[in-house]
CSV table of C-alpha atoms in Angstrom, one decimal:
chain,number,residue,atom,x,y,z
V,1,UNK,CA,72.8,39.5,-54.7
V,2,UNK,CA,75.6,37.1,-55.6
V,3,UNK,CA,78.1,36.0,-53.0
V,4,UNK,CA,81.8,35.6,-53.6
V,5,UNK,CA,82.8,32.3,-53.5
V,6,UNK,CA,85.8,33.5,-51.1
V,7,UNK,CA,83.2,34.2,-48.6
V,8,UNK,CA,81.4,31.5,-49.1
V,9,UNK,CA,84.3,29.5,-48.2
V,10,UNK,CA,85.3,30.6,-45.2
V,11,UNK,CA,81.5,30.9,-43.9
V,12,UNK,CA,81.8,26.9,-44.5
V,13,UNK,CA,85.7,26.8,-43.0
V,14,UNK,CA,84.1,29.0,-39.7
V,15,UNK,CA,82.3,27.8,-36.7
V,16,UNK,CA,81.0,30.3,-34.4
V,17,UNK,CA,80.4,28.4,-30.9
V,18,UNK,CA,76.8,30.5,-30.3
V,19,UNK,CA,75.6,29.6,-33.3
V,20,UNK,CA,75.8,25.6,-32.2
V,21,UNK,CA,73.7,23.5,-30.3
V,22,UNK,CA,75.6,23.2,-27.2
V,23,UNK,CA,76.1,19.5,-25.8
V,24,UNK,CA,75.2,18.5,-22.1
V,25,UNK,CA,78.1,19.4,-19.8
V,26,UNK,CA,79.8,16.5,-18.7
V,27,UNK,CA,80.0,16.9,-14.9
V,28,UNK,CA,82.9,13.9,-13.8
V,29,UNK,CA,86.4,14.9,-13.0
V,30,UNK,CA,89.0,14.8,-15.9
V,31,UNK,CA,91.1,11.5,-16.5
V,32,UNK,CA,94.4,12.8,-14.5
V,33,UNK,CA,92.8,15.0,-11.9
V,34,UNK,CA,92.8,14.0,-8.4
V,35,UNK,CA,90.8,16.0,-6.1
V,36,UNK,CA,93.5,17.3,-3.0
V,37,UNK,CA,91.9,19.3,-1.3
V,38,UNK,CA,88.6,20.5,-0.3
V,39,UNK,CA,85.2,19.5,-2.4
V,40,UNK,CA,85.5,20.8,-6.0
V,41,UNK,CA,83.1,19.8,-9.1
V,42,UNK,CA,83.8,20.5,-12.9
V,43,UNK,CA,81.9,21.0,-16.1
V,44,UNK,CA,83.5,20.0,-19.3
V,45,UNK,CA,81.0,20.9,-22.7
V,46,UNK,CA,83.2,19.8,-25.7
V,47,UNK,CA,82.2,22.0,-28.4
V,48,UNK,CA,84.1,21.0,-31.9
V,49,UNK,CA,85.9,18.9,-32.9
V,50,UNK,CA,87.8,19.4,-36.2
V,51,UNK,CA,87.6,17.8,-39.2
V,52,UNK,CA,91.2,15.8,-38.8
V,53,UNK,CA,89.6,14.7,-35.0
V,54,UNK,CA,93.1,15.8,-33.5
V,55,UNK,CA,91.8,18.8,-31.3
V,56,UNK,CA,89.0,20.1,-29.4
V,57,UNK,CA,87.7,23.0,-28.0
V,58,UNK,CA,85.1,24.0,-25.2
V,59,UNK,CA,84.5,25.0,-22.1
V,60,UNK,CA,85.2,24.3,-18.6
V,61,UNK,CA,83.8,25.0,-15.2
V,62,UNK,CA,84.8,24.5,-12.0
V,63,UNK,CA,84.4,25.2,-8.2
V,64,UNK,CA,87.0,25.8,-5.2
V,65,UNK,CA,89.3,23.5,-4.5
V,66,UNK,CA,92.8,21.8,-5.2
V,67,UNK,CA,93.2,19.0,-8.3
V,68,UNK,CA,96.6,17.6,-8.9
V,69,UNK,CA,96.8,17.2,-12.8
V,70,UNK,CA,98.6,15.0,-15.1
V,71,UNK,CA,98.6,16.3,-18.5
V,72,UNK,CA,99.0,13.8,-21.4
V,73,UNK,CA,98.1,16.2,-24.0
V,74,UNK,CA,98.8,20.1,-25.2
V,75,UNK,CA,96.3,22.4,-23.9
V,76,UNK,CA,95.5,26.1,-25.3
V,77,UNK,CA,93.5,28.1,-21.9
V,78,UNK,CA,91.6,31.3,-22.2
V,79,UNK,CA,90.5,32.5,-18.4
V,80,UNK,CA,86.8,33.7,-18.6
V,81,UNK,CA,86.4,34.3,-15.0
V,82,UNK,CA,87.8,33.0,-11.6
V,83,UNK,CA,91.6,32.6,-10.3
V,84,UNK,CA,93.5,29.7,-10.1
V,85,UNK,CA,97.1,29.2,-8.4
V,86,UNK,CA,98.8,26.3,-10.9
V,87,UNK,CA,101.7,25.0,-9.4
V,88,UNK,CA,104.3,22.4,-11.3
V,89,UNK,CA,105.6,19.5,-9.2
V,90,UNK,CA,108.9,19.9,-11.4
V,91,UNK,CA,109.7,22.8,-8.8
V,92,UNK,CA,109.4,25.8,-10.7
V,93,UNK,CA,107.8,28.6,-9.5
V,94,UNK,CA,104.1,29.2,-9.1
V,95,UNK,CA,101.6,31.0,-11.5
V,96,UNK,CA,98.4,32.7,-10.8
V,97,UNK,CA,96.3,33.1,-13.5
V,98,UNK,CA,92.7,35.0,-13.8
V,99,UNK,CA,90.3,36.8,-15.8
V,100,UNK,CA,91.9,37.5,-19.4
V,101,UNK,CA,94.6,35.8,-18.8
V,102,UNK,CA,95.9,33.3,-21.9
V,103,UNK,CA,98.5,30.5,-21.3
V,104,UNK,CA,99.6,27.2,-22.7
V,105,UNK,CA,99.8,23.8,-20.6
V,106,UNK,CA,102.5,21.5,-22.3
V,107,UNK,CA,101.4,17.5,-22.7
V,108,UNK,CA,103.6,16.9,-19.9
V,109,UNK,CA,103.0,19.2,-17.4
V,110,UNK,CA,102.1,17.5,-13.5
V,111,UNK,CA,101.1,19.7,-10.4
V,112,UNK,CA,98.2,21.5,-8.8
V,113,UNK,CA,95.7,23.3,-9.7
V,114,UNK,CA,94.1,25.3,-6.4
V,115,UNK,CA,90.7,27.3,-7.7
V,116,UNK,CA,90.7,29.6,-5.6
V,117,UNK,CA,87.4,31.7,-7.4
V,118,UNK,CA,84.9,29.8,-9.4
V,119,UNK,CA,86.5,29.1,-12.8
V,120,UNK,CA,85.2,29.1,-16.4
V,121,UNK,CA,87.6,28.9,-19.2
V,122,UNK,CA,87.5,28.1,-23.2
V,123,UNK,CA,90.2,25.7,-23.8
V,124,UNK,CA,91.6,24.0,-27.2
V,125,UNK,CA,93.7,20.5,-26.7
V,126,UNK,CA,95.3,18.7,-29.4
V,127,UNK,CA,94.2,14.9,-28.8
């Protein structure tokens, strides 16, 4: 059976993240997250990288507690599981986010980040 080169393309443009080997979780905190309160741990697995090496995606774990963030870079969030209260230090209001949920985190953003139920989200950030 012959394939259309149209699919054949896109198979090649398509990465499925269960069909790649998956790299061993890096278990340090992220450069700009402070620990505030209480003892919390994170898991960061990059998973791709595109071609143009100007944004990632993966996934992240991470345990109860409170970071304070510094963002230096855009960051696409998918919530697997777990709930996390983000709260800017620019004074706006508070956001819970959980299961489901999608958001964006602009390159800028500073605050906290209190897991308040084990966390694990996909995430995409332009480098």
């Amino acid at each position: 059976m012959h394939k259309s080169p149209i699919i054949q393309g896109i198979k090649q443009m398509l990465t499925k993240f269960d069909d790649i080997e998956k790299p061993e979780a890096d278990t340090s905190d992220l450069d700009g997250w402070i620990v505030v309160e209480g003892n919390p741990s994170m898991k960061t697995q990059v998973l791709h990288t595109n071609k143009e090496k100007n944004m990632i995606s993966g996934i992240w774990e991470a345990t109860p507690g409170t970071y304070h963030a510094t963002y230096s870079a855009y960051e696409f969030v998918h919530i697997i599981k777990g709930v996390i209260k983000i709260t800017p230090d620019d004074g706006t209001s508070a956001r819970t986010v959980s299961a489901g949920d999608t958001f964006v985190v602009e390159s800028n953003f500073k605050g906290t980040w209190e897991i308040k139920e084990s966390v694990l989200k996909h995430f995409d950030v332009m480098l």
